[in-house]
Amino acid sequence: MKADRKEMAVTITNDPTSYKLCTVCGAIVDKSADTCPDCYAYRFDENPQAVADAALDLAIKPQTAVSHLDLIPEN
């Protein structure tokens, strides 16, 4: 498991009420987001248990999708 994915999972599981789960692509986004930054969907699951479970699942799986963060150029 990559350390950054593990750190994000810990952050999210410590406060799952600050996040929501995109029901289209499975991304976890900040609760204030109106649309998913990865797939632009607007359907979310705000159940804290669902968010925490998804964070743990995503932390142990290898990343297979391109996220909006992957598109930021490195200097």
Coordinates of C-alpha atoms in Angstrom, one line a residue:
M1 CA 0.0 0.0 0.0
K2 CA 1.4 3.4 -1.0
A3 CA 2.0 5.6 2.1
D4 CA 0.0 8.6 0.7
R5 CA -3.1 6.4 0.1
K6 CA -2.8 5.0 3.6
E7 CA -2.4 8.5 5.1
M8 CA -5.5 9.7 3.2
A9 CA -7.5 6.7 4.4
V10 CA -6.5 7.5 8.0
T11 CA -7.5 11.1 7.5
I12 CA -10.9 10.2 6.0
T13 CA -11.7 7.5 8.5
N14 CA -10.9 9.9 11.4
D15 CA -13.5 12.3 10.1
P16 CA -15.8 10.7 7.5
T17 CA -18.5 13.3 8.0
S18 CA -16.3 15.9 6.2
Y19 CA -16.4 13.8 3.0
K20 CA -18.8 12.1 0.7
L21 CA -18.6 9.2 -1.8
C22 CA -19.3 9.6 -5.5
T23 CA -21.8 6.9 -6.4
V24 CA -20.8 7.0 -10.0
C25 CA -17.0 6.5 -9.9
G26 CA -16.4 5.7 -6.2
A27 CA -14.1 8.8 -5.5
I28 CA -14.1 10.3 -2.1
V29 CA -14.5 14.1 -2.2
D30 CA -14.8 17.0 0.2
K31 CA -18.3 17.4 1.5
S32 CA -18.4 21.0 0.0
A33 CA -18.0 19.7 -3.5
D34 CA -21.0 20.1 -5.8
T35 CA -19.7 17.7 -8.5
C36 CA -17.1 15.0 -8.5
P37 CA -13.7 16.4 -9.7
D38 CA -13.0 13.0 -11.4
C39 CA -16.2 12.2 -13.3
Y40 CA -18.3 15.4 -12.9
A41 CA -21.2 13.4 -11.4
Y42 CA -23.4 15.0 -8.8
R43 CA -24.7 11.9 -7.0
F44 CA -23.1 11.2 -3.6
D45 CA -23.5 9.0 -0.6
E46 CA -22.9 11.0 2.5
N47 CA -23.3 8.0 4.9
P48 CA -20.1 8.2 7.2
Q49 CA -19.8 4.4 7.4
A50 CA -19.9 4.1 3.6
V51 CA -17.3 6.8 3.2
A52 CA -15.0 5.2 5.8
D53 CA -15.4 1.7 4.3
A54 CA -14.6 3.1 0.8
A55 CA -11.5 4.9 2.1
L56 CA -10.2 1.6 3.6
D57 CA -11.0 -0.3 0.4
L58 CA -9.3 2.3 -1.8
A59 CA -6.2 2.4 0.4
I60 CA -5.5 -1.3 -0.1
K61 CA -6.2 -1.4 -3.8
P62 CA -3.8 -0.2 -6.4
Q63 CA -4.9 3.0 -8.2
T64 CA -6.3 2.0 -11.6
A65 CA -8.0 5.2 -12.7
V66 CA -6.6 8.6 -13.7
S67 CA -7.7 11.2 -11.2
H68 CA -7.8 15.0 -11.5
L69 CA -4.6 15.0 -9.3
D70 CA -2.7 13.0 -11.9
L71 CA -3.2 15.7 -14.5
I72 CA -1.3 18.3 -12.5
P73 CA 2.1 18.8 -14.1
E74 CA 5.1 18.2 -12.0
N75 CA 7.8 20.9 -11.9

